[in-house]
Amino acid sequence: MPTPIPAQPYPYPLPATGLALIIIDMQRDFIEPGGFGDALGNDVSLLRSIIPNVKALQEAFRRYGLPIFQTVEGHLPDLSDCPPSKRDRGHGPIKIGDPGPMGRILVLGEPGNGIIPELAPLPGEVIIPKPGKGAFYATDLEAHLKAQGITHLIITGVTTEVCVQTTMREANDRGYECLLIEDATESYFPAFKQATLEMVRAQNGIVGWTGFTEPLLSALALQYDAPVVA
Ligand code: TIU
């Protein structure tokens, strides 16, 4: 039986099985100075506030043996998976593939492409490299989810209106029940974050649900912490 947990537009049915945590693009490129986010002209310090909540969710999912999928946005060194339109967009002085303070901008395997140390995956945890904004486009995420019988996704990460929203819409169209965690997702643009939250839950949850970290942690503890038998 699913456990209903507080969410908008109505309680989210936390399932007994089939749940996974998705952490989108918590990589140095977007969160630290000198990366892609910075090159696009953004104040990257705005994204740091969610790190403790994403970490708390990551630790809870680890504790309960539930799957965690982290993504990183990045391209092959020869940029064969980067459309010229994406490289040219932004008209900034530094483009994808150019050298930067954390290695080549948005190239897989470069220091800037690494997940921030606070959220570093453990050996064996899945990292999905993705060339697009959505985590389903040109990746094997869906194959992983199907292989593990996942039906419900807890969605976190950055940035809310770009890679997070695109991923949530892709997941929703594929039939996944998605809960976006308000205080575990962030944007360079507070108004865009707010608009995304409202768009997701409008029309009785046209794209899914929005909720907060703490009620989810409490529900997970109730559901998965084994009762102590005297
Ligand atoms: N620029 C921006 O807000 N985001 C991205 O380019 N990628 C992600 O959202 N990960």
Short mmCIF file of C-alpha atoms and ligand atoms in Angstrom, two decimals:
data_model
loop_
_atom_site.label_atom_id
_atom_site.label_comp_id
_atom_site.label_asym_id
_atom_site.label_seq_id
_atom_site.Cartn_x
_atom_site.Cartn_y
_atom_site.Cartn_z
CA MET A 1 0.00 0.00 0.00
CA PRO A 2 1.40 3.46 -0.87
CA THR A 3 1.86 5.93 1.98
CA PRO A 4 0.37 9.33 1.11
CA ILE A 5 2.83 12.10 2.00
CA PRO A 6 2.18 15.87 2.05
CA ALA A 7 2.63 17.35 -1.43
CA GLN A 8 0.94 19.66 -3.90
CA PRO A 9 -1.57 19.54 -5.54
CA TYR A 10 -2.51 16.56 -3.34
CA PRO A 11 -0.67 13.89 -1.31
CA TYR A 12 1.97 11.91 -3.18
CA PRO A 13 1.52 8.12 -3.03
CA LEU A 14 4.91 6.97 -1.76
CA PRO A 15 5.10 3.36 -2.94
CA ALA A 16 6.30 0.40 -0.90
CA THR A 17 8.54 -0.64 -3.82
CA GLY A 18 9.67 0.93 -7.09
CA LEU A 19 11.05 4.21 -5.75
CA ALA A 20 14.27 5.90 -6.93
CA LEU A 21 16.07 9.17 -6.23
CA ILE A 22 17.17 11.24 -9.23
CA ILE A 23 19.87 13.87 -8.61
CA ILE A 24 20.27 16.10 -11.65
CA ASP A 25 23.60 17.68 -12.58
CA MET A 26 25.00 18.56 -9.14
CA GLN A 27 28.34 18.97 -10.91
CA ARG A 28 31.03 21.59 -10.43
CA ASP A 29 30.19 23.10 -13.87
CA PHE A 30 26.97 24.58 -12.48
CA ILE A 31 27.80 25.12 -8.82
CA GLU A 32 31.41 26.34 -8.69
CA PRO A 33 33.00 29.44 -10.24
CA GLY A 34 34.78 28.88 -13.56
CA GLY A 35 32.37 26.34 -15.04
CA PHE A 36 29.62 26.35 -17.66
CA GLY A 37 27.07 28.09 -15.41
CA ASP A 38 29.55 30.86 -14.72
CA ALA A 39 30.49 31.09 -18.43
CA LEU A 40 26.81 31.71 -19.20
CA GLY A 41 26.89 34.72 -16.87
CA ASN A 42 25.13 33.25 -13.83
CA ASP A 43 25.74 33.76 -10.09
CA VAL A 44 26.58 30.13 -9.34
CA SER A 45 26.63 30.64 -5.55
CA LEU A 46 22.80 30.69 -5.63
CA LEU A 47 22.70 26.92 -6.11
CA ARG A 48 24.61 25.89 -2.99
CA SER A 49 21.69 26.25 -0.57
CA ILE A 50 20.14 22.91 -1.54
CA ILE A 51 23.26 20.81 -0.95
CA PRO A 52 22.31 19.78 2.65
CA ASN A 53 18.83 18.62 1.61
CA VAL A 54 20.05 16.71 -1.44
CA LYS A 55 22.69 15.12 0.79
CA ALA A 56 20.08 14.16 3.41
CA LEU A 57 17.98 12.46 0.72
CA GLN A 58 21.04 10.75 -0.75
CA GLU A 59 21.99 9.41 2.69
CA ALA A 60 18.44 8.23 3.40
CA PHE A 61 18.18 6.37 0.08
CA ARG A 62 21.56 4.77 0.78
CA ARG A 63 20.46 3.78 4.28
CA TYR A 64 17.32 2.08 2.98
CA GLY A 65 19.06 0.44 0.01
CA LEU A 66 16.97 2.38 -2.51
CA PRO A 67 18.39 3.22 -5.95
CA ILE A 68 19.99 6.58 -6.63
CA PHE A 69 20.70 7.89 -10.12
CA GLN A 70 22.90 10.94 -10.53
CA THR A 71 23.26 12.68 -13.89
CA VAL A 72 25.97 14.91 -15.30
CA GLU A 73 25.49 17.11 -18.34
CA GLY A 74 28.52 16.77 -20.57
CA HIS A 75 29.87 15.98 -24.01
CA LEU A 76 32.41 13.63 -25.55
CA PRO A 77 35.87 15.20 -25.98
CA ASP A 78 35.37 15.42 -29.77
CA LEU A 79 32.00 17.17 -29.19
CA SER A 80 30.36 14.77 -31.67
CA ASP A 81 27.31 14.67 -29.36
CA CYS A 82 27.07 18.46 -29.03
CA PRO A 83 24.91 20.09 -31.67
CA PRO A 84 26.52 23.27 -33.05
CA SER A 85 23.34 25.09 -32.02
CA LYS A 86 24.04 24.24 -28.36
CA ARG A 87 27.71 25.27 -28.61
CA ASP A 88 26.89 28.58 -30.25
CA ARG A 89 23.96 29.49 -28.01
CA GLY A 90 24.65 32.08 -25.33
CA HIS A 91 27.17 34.03 -27.39
CA GLY A 92 29.52 33.96 -24.39
CA PRO A 93 33.29 34.40 -24.67
CA ILE A 94 33.81 30.79 -23.49
CA LYS A 95 32.01 27.95 -25.27
CA ILE A 96 31.46 24.25 -24.60
CA GLY A 97 34.77 22.46 -25.23
CA ASP A 98 36.94 25.53 -24.60
CA PRO A 99 39.57 25.40 -21.86
CA GLY A 100 38.49 26.87 -18.53
CA PRO A 101 39.76 26.96 -14.95
CA MET A 102 38.24 23.50 -14.28
CA GLY A 103 39.26 21.92 -17.59
CA ARG A 104 37.36 21.95 -20.88
CA ILE A 105 33.89 23.41 -20.40
CA LEU A 106 31.13 20.78 -20.12
CA VAL A 107 33.29 17.93 -21.40
CA LEU A 108 32.88 14.50 -19.78
CA GLY A 109 35.71 13.50 -17.49
CA GLU A 110 37.09 17.02 -16.99
CA PRO A 111 37.44 18.25 -13.39
CA GLY A 112 34.52 20.66 -13.81
CA ASN A 113 32.30 17.82 -14.94
CA GLY A 114 32.68 16.01 -11.65
CA ILE A 115 29.91 15.86 -9.08
CA ILE A 116 30.60 18.24 -6.18
CA PRO A 117 32.52 16.50 -3.38
CA GLU A 118 29.62 16.84 -0.92
CA LEU A 119 27.46 14.56 -3.10
CA ALA A 120 30.14 12.28 -4.52
CA PRO A 121 28.65 8.92 -5.50
CA LEU A 122 29.78 5.75 -3.77
CA PRO A 123 31.37 2.99 -5.83
CA GLY A 124 28.62 1.14 -7.67
CA GLU A 125 26.13 4.03 -7.70
CA VAL A 126 24.96 4.87 -11.21
CA ILE A 127 25.99 8.09 -12.94
CA ILE A 128 24.18 8.89 -16.18
CA PRO A 129 26.13 11.16 -18.55
CA LYS A 130 23.71 13.15 -20.65
CA PRO A 131 24.34 15.36 -23.68
CA GLY A 132 21.00 17.16 -23.43
CA LYS A 133 18.97 18.90 -20.79
CA GLY A 134 16.63 15.95 -20.22
CA ALA A 135 18.04 12.83 -18.53
CA PHE A 136 16.14 10.46 -20.87
CA TYR A 137 17.42 11.90 -24.17
CA ALA A 138 20.30 9.80 -25.59
CA THR A 139 20.96 7.98 -22.28
CA ASP A 140 20.29 4.56 -20.79
CA LEU A 141 18.38 5.93 -17.78
CA GLU A 142 15.06 4.40 -18.86
CA ALA A 143 16.68 0.97 -19.33
CA HIS A 144 18.06 1.16 -15.79
CA LEU A 145 14.67 2.17 -14.37
CA LYS A 146 12.84 -0.60 -16.23
CA ALA A 147 15.41 -3.22 -15.21
CA GLN A 148 14.89 -2.29 -11.56
CA GLY A 149 11.09 -2.02 -11.71
CA ILE A 150 11.10 1.69 -10.83
CA THR A 151 7.76 3.46 -11.14
CA HIS A 152 8.14 6.48 -8.83
CA LEU A 153 10.85 9.15 -9.03
CA ILE A 154 11.95 11.66 -6.42
CA ILE A 155 13.49 14.48 -8.43
CA THR A 156 16.19 16.87 -7.16
CA GLY A 157 19.08 18.93 -8.51
CA VAL A 158 19.79 21.85 -10.82
CA THR A 159 18.61 23.91 -12.50
CA THR A 160 14.90 23.76 -11.80
CA GLU A 161 13.56 25.19 -15.04
CA VAL A 162 16.20 23.71 -17.33
CA CYS A 163 17.51 20.17 -16.76
CA VAL A 164 15.23 19.33 -13.84
CA GLN A 165 12.02 20.41 -15.54
CA THR A 166 12.99 18.82 -18.87
CA THR A 167 13.75 15.54 -17.12
CA MET A 168 10.52 15.61 -15.15
CA ARG A 169 8.47 16.18 -18.28
CA GLU A 170 10.28 13.37 -20.08
CA ALA A 171 9.65 11.06 -17.11
CA ASN A 172 5.99 12.06 -16.86
CA ASP A 173 5.42 11.26 -20.52
CA ARG A 174 6.93 7.82 -19.93
CA GLY A 175 4.50 7.10 -17.10
CA TYR A 176 6.66 7.74 -14.04
CA GLU A 177 5.03 9.28 -10.95
CA CYS A 178 7.31 12.20 -10.17
CA LEU A 179 7.71 14.23 -6.98
CA LEU A 180 9.87 17.35 -7.37
CA ILE A 181 11.46 18.40 -4.07
CA GLU A 182 11.14 22.18 -3.71
CA ASP A 183 13.94 22.62 -1.20
CA ALA A 184 16.25 20.21 -3.05
CA THR A 185 16.14 21.95 -6.44
CA GLU A 186 17.46 25.40 -7.32
CA SER A 187 17.77 27.87 -10.15
CA TYR A 188 19.89 30.90 -10.99
CA PHE A 189 16.52 32.67 -11.38
CA PRO A 190 14.20 32.53 -8.33
CA ALA A 191 11.19 33.56 -10.41
CA PHE A 192 11.81 30.74 -12.90
CA LYS A 193 12.06 28.21 -10.06
CA GLN A 194 8.75 29.40 -8.66
CA ALA A 195 7.09 29.35 -12.08
CA THR A 196 8.33 25.80 -12.68
CA LEU A 197 6.94 24.57 -9.36
CA GLU A 198 3.59 26.10 -10.20
CA MET A 199 3.56 24.72 -13.76
CA VAL A 200 4.36 21.21 -12.57
CA ARG A 201 1.51 21.03 -10.05
CA ALA A 202 -1.06 23.09 -12.00
CA GLN A 203 -4.12 21.40 -13.49
CA ASN A 204 -4.14 18.86 -10.66
CA GLY A 205 -0.57 17.76 -11.25
CA ILE A 206 -0.22 17.88 -15.02
CA VAL A 207 3.48 17.01 -14.72
CA GLY A 208 3.46 15.56 -11.19
CA TRP A 209 3.78 16.70 -7.58
CA THR A 210 5.90 19.15 -5.58
CA GLY A 211 6.86 18.59 -1.96
CA PHE A 212 9.58 19.15 0.65
CA THR A 213 12.52 17.17 1.99
CA GLU A 214 11.44 16.76 5.62
CA PRO A 215 8.05 15.06 5.11
CA LEU A 216 9.67 12.70 2.63
CA LEU A 217 12.46 11.80 5.07
CA SER A 218 9.88 11.16 7.81
CA ALA A 219 7.78 8.96 5.54
CA LEU A 220 10.85 7.02 4.38
CA ALA A 221 11.85 6.44 8.01
CA LEU A 222 8.37 5.16 8.85
CA GLN A 223 8.27 2.95 5.79
CA TYR A 224 11.78 1.52 5.77
CA ASP A 225 13.26 1.73 9.28
CA ALA A 226 12.84 -1.75 10.66
CA PRO A 227 10.94 -1.73 13.96
CA VAL A 228 13.11 -2.78 16.89
CA VAL A 229 11.93 -6.16 18.13
CA ALA A 230 12.52 -6.67 21.86
N1 TIU B 1 21.93 26.94 -17.72
C1 TIU B 1 21.11 26.27 -16.90
O1 TIU B 1 20.34 26.85 -16.13
N2 TIU B 1 21.16 24.92 -16.86
C2 TIU B 1 21.85 24.09 -17.68
O2 TIU B 1 22.47 24.49 -18.67
N3 TIU B 1 21.84 22.77 -17.37
C3 TIU B 1 21.14 22.23 -16.28
O3 TIU B 1 20.12 22.75 -15.87
N4 TIU B 1 21.68 21.17 -15.67
#
